[in-house]
PDB file of C-alpha atoms in Angstrom:
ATOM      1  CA  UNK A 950    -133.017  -1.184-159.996  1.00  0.00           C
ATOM      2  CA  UNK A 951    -130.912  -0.935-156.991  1.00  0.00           C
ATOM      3  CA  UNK A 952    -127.902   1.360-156.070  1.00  0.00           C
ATOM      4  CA  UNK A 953    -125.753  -2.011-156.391  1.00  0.00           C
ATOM      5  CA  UNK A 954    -126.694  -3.140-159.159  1.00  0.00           C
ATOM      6  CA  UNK A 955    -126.667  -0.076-160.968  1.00  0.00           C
ATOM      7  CA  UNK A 956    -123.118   0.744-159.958  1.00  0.00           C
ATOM      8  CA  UNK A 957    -122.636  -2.432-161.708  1.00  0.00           C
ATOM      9  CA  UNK A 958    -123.710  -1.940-164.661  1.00  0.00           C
ATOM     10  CA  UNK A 959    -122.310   2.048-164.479  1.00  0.00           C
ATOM     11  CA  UNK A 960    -118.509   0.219-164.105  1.00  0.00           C
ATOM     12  CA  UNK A 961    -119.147  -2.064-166.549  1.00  0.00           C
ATOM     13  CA  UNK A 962    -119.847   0.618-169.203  1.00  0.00           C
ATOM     14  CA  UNK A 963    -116.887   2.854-168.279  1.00  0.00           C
ATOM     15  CA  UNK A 964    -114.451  -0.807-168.164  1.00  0.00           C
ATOM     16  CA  UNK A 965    -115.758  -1.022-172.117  1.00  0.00           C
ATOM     17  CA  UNK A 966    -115.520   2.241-173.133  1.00  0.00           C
ATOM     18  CA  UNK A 967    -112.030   2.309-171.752  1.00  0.00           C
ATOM     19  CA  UNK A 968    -111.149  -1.662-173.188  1.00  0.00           C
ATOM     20  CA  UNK A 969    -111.293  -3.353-169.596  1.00  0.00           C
ATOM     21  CA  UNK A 970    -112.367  -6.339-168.708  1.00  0.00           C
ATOM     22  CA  UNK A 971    -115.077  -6.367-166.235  1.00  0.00           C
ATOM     23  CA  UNK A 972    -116.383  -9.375-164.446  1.00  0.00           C
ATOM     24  CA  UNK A 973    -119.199  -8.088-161.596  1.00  0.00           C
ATOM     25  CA  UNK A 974    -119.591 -11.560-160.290  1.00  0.00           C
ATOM     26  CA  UNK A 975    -116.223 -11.429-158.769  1.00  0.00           C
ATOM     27  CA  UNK A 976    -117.368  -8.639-155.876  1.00  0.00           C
ATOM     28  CA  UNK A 977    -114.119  -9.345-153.945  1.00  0.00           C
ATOM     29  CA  UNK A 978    -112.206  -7.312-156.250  1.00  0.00           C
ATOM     30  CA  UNK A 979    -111.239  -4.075-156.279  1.00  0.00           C
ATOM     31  CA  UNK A 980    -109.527  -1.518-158.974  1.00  0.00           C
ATOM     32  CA  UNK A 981    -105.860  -2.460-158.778  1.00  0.00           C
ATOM     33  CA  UNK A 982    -105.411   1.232-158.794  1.00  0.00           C
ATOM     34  CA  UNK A 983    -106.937   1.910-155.042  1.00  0.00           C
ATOM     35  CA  UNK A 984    -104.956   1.467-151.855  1.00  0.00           C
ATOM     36  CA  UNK A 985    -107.900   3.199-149.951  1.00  0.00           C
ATOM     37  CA  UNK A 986    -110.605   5.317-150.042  1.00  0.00           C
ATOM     38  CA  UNK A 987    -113.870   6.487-148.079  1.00  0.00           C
ATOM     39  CA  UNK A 988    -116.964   8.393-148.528  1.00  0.00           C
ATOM     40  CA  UNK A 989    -118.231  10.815-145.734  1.00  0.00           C
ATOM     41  CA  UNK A 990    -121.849  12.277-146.495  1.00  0.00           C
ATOM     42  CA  UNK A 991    -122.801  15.128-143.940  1.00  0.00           C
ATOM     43  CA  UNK A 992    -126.363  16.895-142.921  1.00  0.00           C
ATOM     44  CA  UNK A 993    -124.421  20.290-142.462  1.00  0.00           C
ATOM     45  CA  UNK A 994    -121.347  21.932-142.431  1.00  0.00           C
ATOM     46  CA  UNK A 995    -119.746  25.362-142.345  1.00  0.00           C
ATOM     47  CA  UNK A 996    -118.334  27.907-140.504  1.00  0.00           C
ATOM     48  CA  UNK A 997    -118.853  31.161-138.930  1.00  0.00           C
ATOM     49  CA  UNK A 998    -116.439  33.940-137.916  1.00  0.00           C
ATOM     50  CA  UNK A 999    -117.022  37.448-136.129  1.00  0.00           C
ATOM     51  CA  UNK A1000    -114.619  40.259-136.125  1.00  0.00           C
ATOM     52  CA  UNK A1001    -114.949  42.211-132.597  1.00  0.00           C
ATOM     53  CA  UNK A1002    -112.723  44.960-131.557  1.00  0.00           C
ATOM     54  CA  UNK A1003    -110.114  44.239-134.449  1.00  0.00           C
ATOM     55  CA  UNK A1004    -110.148  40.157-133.080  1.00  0.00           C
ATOM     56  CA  UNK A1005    -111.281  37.737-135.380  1.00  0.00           C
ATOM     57  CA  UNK A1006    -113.415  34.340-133.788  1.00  0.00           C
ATOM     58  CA  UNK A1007    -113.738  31.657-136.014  1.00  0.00           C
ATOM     59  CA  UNK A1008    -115.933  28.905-134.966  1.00  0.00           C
ATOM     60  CA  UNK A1009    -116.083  25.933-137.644  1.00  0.00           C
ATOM     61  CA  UNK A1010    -120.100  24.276-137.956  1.00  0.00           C
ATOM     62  CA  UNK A1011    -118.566  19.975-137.884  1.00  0.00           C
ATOM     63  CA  UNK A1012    -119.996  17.545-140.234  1.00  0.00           C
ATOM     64  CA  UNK A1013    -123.621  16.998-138.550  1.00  0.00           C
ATOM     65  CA  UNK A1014    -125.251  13.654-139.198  1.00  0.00           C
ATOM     66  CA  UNK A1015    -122.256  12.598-140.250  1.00  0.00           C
ATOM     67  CA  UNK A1016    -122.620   8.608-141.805  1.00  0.00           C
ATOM     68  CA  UNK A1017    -119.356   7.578-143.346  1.00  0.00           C
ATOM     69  CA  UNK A1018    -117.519   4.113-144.940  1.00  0.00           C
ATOM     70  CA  UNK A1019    -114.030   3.595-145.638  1.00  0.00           C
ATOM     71  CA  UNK A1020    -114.449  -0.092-146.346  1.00  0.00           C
ATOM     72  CA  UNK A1021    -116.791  -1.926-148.764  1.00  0.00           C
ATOM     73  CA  UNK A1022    -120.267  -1.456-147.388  1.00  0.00           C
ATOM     74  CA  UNK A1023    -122.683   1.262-146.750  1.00  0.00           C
ATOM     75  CA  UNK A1024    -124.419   3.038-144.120  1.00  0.00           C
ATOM     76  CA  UNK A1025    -127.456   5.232-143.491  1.00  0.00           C
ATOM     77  CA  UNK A1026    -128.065   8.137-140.803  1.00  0.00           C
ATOM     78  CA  UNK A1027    -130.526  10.464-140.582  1.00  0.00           C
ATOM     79  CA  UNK A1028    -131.174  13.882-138.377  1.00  0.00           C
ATOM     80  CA  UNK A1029    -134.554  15.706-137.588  1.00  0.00           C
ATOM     81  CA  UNK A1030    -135.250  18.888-136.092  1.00  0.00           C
ATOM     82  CA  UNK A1031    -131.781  21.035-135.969  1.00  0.00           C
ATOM     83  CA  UNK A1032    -131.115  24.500-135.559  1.00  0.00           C
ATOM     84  CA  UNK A1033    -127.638  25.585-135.192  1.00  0.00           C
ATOM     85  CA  UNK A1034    -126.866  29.288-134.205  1.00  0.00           C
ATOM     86  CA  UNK A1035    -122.650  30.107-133.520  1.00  0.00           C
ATOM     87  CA  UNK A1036    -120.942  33.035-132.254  1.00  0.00           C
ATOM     88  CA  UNK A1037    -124.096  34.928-130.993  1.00  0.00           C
ATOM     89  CA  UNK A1038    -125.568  34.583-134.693  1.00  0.00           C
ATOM     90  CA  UNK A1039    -128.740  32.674-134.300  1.00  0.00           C
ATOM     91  CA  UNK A1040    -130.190  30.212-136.437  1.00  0.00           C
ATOM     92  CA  UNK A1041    -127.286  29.841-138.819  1.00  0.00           C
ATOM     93  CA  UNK A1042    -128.649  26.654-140.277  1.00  0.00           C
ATOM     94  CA  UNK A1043    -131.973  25.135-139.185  1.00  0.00           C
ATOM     95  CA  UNK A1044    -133.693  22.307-140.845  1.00  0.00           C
ATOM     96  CA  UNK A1045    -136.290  19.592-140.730  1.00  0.00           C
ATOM     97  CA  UNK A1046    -134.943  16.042-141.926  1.00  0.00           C
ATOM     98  CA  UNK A1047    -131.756  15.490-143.273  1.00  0.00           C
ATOM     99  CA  UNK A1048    -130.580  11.706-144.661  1.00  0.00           C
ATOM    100  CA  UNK A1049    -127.450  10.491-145.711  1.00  0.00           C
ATOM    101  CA  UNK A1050    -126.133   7.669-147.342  1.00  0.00           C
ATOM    102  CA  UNK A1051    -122.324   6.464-148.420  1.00  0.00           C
ATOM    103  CA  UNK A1052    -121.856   3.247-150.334  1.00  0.00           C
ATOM    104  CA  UNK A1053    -118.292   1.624-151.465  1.00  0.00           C
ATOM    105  CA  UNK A1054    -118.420  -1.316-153.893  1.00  0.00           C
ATOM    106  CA  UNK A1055    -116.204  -3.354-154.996  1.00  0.00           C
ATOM    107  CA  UNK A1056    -116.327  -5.633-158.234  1.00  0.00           C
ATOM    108  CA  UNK A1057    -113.530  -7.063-160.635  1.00  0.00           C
ATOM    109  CA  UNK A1058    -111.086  -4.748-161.690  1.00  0.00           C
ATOM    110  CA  UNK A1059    -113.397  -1.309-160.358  1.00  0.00           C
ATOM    111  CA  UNK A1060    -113.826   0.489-157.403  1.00  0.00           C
ATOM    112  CA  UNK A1061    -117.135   2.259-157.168  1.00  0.00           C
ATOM    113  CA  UNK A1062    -117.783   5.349-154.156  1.00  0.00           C
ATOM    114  CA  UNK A1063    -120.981   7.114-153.731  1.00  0.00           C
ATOM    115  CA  UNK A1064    -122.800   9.562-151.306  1.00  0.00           C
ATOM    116  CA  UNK A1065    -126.073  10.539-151.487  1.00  0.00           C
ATOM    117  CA  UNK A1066    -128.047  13.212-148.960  1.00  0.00           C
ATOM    118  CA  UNK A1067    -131.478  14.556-148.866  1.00  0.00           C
ATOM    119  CA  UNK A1068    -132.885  17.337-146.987  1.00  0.00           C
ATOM    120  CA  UNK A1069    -136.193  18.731-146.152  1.00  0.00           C
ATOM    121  CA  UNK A1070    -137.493  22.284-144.271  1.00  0.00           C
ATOM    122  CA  UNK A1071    -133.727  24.046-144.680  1.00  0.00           C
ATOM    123  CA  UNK A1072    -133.449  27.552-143.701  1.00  0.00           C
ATOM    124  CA  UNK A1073    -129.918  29.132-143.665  1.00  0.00           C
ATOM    125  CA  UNK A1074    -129.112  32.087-141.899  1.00  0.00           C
ATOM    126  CA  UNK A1075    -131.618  33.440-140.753  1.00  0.00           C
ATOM    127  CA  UNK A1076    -133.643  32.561-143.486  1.00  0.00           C
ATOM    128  CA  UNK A1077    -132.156  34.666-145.949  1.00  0.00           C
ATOM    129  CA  UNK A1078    -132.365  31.747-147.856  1.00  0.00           C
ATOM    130  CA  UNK A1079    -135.297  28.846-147.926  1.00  0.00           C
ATOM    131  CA  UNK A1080    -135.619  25.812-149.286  1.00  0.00           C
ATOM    132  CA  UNK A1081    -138.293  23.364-149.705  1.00  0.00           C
ATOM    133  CA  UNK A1082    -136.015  20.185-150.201  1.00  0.00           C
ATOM    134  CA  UNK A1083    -132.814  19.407-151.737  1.00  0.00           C
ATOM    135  CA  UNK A1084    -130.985  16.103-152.686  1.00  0.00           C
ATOM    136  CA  UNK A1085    -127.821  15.841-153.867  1.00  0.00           C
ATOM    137  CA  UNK A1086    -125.823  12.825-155.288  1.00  0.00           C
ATOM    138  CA  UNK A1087    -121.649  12.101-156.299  1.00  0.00           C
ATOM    139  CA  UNK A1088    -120.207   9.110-157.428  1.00  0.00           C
ATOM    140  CA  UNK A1089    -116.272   8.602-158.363  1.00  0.00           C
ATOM    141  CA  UNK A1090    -115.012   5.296-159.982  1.00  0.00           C
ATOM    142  CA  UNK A1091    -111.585   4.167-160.350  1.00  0.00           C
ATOM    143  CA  UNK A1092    -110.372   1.375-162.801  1.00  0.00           C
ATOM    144  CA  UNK A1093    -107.243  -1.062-163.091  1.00  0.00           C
ATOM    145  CA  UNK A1094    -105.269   0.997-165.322  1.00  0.00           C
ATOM    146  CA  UNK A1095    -106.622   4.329-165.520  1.00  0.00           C
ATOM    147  CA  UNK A1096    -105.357   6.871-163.776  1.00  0.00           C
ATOM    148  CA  UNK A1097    -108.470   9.213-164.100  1.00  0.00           C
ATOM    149  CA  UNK A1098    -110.682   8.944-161.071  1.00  0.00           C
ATOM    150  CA  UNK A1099    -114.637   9.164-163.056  1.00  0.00           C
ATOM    151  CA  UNK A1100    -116.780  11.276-161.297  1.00  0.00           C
ATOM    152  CA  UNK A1101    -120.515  11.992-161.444  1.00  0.00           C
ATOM    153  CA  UNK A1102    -122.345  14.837-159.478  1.00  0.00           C
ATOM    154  CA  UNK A1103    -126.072  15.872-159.634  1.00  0.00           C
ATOM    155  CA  UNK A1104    -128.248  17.827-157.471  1.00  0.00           C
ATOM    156  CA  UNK A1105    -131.750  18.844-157.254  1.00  0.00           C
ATOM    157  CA  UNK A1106    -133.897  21.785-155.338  1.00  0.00           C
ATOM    158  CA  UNK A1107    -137.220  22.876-154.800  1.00  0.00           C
ATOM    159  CA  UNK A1108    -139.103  26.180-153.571  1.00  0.00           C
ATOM    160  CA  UNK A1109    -136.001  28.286-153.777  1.00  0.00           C
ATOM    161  CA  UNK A1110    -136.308  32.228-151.937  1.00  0.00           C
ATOM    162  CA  UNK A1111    -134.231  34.285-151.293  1.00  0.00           C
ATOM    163  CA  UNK A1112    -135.009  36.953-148.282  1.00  0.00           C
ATOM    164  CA  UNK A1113    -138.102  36.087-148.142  1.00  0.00           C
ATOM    165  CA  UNK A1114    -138.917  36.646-151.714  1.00  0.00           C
ATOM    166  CA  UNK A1115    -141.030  35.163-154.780  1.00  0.00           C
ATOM    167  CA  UNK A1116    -139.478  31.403-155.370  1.00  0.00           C
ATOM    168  CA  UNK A1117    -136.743  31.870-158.308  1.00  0.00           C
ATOM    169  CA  UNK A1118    -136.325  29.924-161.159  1.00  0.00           C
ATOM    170  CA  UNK A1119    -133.313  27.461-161.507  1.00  0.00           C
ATOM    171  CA  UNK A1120    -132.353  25.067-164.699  1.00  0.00           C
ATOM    172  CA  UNK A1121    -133.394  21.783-164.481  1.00  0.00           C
ATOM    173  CA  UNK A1122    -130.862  19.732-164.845  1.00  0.00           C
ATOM    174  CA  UNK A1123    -128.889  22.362-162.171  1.00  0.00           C
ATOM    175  CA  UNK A1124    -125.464  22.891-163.877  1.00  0.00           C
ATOM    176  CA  UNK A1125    -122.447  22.441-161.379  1.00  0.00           C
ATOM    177  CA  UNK A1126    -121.461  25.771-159.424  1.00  0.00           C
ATOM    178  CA  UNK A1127    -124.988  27.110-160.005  1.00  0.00           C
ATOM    179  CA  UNK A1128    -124.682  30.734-158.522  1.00  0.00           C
ATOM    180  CA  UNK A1129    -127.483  33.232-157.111  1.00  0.00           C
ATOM    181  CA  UNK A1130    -126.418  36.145-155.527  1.00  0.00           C
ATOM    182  CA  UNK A1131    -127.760  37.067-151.659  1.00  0.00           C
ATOM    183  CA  UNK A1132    -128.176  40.133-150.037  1.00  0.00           C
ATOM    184  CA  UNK A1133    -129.873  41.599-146.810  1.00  0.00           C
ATOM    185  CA  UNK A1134    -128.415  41.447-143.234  1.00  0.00           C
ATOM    186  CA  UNK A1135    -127.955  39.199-140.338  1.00  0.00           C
ATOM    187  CA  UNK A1136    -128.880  39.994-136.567  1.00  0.00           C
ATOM    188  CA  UNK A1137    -126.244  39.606-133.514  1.00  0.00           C
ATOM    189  CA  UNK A1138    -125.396  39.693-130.156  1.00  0.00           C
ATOM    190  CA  UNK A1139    -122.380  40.909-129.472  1.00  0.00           C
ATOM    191  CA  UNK A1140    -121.393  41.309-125.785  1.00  0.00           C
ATOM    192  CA  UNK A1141    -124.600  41.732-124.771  1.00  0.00           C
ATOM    193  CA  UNK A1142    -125.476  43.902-127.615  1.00  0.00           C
ATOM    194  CA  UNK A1143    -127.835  43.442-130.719  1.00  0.00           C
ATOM    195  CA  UNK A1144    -126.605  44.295-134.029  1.00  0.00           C
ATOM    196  CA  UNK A1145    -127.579  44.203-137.308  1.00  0.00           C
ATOM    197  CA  UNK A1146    -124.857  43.627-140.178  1.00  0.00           C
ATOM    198  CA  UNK A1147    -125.793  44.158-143.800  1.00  0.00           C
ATOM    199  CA  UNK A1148    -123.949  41.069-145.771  1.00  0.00           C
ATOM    200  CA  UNK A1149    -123.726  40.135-149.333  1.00  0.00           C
ATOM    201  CA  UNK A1150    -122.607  37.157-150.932  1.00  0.00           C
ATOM    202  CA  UNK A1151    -124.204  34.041-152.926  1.00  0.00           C
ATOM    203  CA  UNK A1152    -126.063  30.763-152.880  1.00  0.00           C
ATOM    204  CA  UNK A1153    -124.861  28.919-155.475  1.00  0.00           C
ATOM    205  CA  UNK A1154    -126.184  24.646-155.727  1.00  0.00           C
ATOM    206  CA  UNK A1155    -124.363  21.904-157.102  1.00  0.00           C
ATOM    207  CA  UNK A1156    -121.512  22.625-155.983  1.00  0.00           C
ATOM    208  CA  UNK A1157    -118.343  20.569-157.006  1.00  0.00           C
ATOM    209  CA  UNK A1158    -114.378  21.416-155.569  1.00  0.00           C
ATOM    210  CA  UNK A1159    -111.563  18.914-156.380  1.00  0.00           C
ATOM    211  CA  UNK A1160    -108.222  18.867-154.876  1.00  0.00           C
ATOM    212  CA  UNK A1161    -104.922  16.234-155.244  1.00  0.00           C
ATOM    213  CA  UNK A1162    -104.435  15.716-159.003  1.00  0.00           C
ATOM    214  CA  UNK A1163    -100.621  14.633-159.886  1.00  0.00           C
ATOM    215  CA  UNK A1164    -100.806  13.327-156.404  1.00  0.00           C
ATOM    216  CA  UNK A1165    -101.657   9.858-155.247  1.00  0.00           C
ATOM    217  CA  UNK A1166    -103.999  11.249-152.753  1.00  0.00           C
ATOM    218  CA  UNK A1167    -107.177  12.882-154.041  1.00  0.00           C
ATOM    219  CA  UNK A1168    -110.534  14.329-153.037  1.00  0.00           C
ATOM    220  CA  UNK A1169    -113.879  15.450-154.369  1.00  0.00           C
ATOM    221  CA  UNK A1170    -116.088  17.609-152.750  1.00  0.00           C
ATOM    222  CA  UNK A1171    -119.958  17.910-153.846  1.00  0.00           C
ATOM    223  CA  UNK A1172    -122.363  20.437-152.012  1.00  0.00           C
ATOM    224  CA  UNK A1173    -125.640  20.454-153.414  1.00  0.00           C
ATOM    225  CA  UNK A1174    -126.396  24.308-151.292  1.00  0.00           C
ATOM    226  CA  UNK A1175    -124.046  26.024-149.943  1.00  0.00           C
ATOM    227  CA  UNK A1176    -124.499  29.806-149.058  1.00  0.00           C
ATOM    228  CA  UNK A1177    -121.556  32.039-148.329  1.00  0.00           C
ATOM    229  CA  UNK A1178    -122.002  35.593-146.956  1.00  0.00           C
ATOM    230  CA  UNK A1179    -119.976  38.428-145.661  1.00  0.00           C
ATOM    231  CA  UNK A1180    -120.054  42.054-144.184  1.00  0.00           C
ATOM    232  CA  UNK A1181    -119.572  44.281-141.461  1.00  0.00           C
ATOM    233  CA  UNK A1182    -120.685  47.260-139.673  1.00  0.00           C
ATOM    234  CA  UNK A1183    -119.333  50.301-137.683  1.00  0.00           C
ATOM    235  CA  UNK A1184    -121.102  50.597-134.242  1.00  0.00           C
ATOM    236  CA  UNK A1185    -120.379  53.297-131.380  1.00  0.00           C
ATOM    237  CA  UNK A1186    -118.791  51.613-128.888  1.00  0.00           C
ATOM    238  CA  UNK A1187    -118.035  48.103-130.358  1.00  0.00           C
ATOM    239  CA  UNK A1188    -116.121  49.621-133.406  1.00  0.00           C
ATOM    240  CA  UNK A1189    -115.817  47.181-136.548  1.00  0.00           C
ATOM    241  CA  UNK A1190    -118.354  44.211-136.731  1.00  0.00           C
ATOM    242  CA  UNK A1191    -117.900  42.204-139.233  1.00  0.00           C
ATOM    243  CA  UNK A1192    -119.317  38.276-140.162  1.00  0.00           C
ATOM    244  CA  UNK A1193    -118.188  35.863-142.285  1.00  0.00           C
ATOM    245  CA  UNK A1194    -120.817  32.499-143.164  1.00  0.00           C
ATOM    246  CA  UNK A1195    -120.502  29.467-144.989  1.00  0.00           C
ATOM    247  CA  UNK A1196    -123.233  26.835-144.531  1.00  0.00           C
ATOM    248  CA  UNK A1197    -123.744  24.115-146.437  1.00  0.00           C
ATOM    249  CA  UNK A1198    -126.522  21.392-146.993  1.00  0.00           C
ATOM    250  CA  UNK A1199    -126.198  17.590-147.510  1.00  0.00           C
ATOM    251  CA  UNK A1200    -122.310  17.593-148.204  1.00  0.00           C
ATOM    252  CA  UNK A1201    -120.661  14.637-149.725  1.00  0.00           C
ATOM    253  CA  UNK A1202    -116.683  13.810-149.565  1.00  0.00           C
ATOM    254  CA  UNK A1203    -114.932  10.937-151.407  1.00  0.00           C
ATOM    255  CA  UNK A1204    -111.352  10.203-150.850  1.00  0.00           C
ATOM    256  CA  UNK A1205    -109.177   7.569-152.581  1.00  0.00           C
ATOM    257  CA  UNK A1206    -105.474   7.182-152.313  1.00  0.00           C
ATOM    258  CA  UNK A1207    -104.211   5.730-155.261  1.00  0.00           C
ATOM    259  CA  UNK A1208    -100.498   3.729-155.442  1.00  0.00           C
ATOM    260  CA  UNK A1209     -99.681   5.930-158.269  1.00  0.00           C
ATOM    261  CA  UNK A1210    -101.132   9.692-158.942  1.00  0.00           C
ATOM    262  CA  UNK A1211    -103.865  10.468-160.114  1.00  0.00           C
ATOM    263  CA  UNK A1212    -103.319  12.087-164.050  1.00  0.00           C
ATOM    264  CA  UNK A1213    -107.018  13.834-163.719  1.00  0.00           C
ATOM    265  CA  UNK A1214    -110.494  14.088-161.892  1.00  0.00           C
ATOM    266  CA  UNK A1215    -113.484  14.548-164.424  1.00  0.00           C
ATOM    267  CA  UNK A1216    -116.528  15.526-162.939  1.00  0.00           C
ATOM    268  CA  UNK A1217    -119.819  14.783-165.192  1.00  0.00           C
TER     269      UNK A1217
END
């Protein structure tokens, strides 16, 4: 079955349960509910910041990859071979293949918005933590006269280590805001000089945040890995060095602004 036509049939089931009607031969359509919306699916994102001399450098890691709709349609990128390193912190994220894919449907009386990213060979941060492959899927629907935007988000991994470890075990289906803690240290250069700063933090996969409810505009935010670290370190000379790291794998945003708040956001 296709993605259409099972976001079809998905919108027809949630127009029943809620006592819509629900025509999907009428594509033109939309949920009477939307004014706009968009989906954005990413290969990386992130952030790094370094703390030299009491001065704090932030540089952000922009949506890589990025493929994104915010009209009916879809669209498909893809990115091989990258290895990102910011602030004198090498190989932040570095990773094989990386595909993305948004899709926004329309059919009577529903509005349907997915993105859906896959990833193979991802190291991140210095390899503190490896993956094999991860996908990661969310879907939101919005229907004339609800004011609950439906939300579905789903991720899978394989070949999970952490420093260089034994692979660990995760739950199949992954639960949202899975969490594993990390811990080891990260190598930089800072003016010339190479340091080593122990950091600690945590991996966690499936990662959903949601932001806007009561308002009219709303988002949802699915990361299927993300891995955020921090730390720092006294050294003669340099004084206080201290990192901060958040990279993420195969994010997906959906926006939709509604012409009348949203009441809620549930997130299967």
């Amino acid at each position: 079955m296709n993605q259409r036509i099972s976001r079809s049939v998905r919108l027809g089931a949630f127009a029943c349960a809620l006592g819509l009607s629900f025509v999907a031969t009428h594509a033109s359509a939309q949920s009477a509910e939307v004014v706009s919306a968009g989906v954005k699916a990413c290969a990386l994102s992130g952030g790094v910041t370094v703390t030299v001399l009491g001065l704090n450098t932030t540089l952000p890691l922009p949506c890589t990859g990025q493929a994104q709709v915010v009209a009916p349609g879809s669209k498909e990128n893809s990115a091989l071979g990258l290895d990102v390193g910011l602030l004198g912190l090498v190989s932040v994220v570095k990773l094989d293949v990386a595909r993305q894919r948004p899709d926004y449907t329309n059919a009577s009386g529903a509005t349907a918005l997915d993105g859906r990213s896959s990833v193979g060979g991802l190291s991140l941060v210095q390899n503190l933590v490896a993956l094999e492959g991860a996908t990661g899927a969310l879907s939101c629907d919005s229907l004339t006269g609800s004011t609950v935007l439906q939300c579905q988000a789903s991720a899978d991994v394989a070949n999970v280590r952490i420093a260089g470890g034994d692979v660990i075990t995760v739950p199949s289906p992954l639960p949202k805001n899975f969490a594993v803690p990390v811990g080891g240290s990260l190598r930089l250069v800072v003016l010339g000089i190479p340091v080593e700063v122990p950091v600690g933090g945590a991996l966690t996969l499936n990662r959903v945040d949601t932001a806007g409810v009561g308002s009219a505009n709303v988002s949802v935010v699915h990361k299927p890995v993300q891995l955020t670290l921090g730390g720092s370190v006294s050294v003669g000379g340099l004084g206080l060095i201290g990192v901060q790291v958040e990279a993420a794998a195969t994010p997906a945003t959906i926006n939709v602004r509604g012409r009348s708040p949203f009441t809620a956001i549930q997130v299967d």
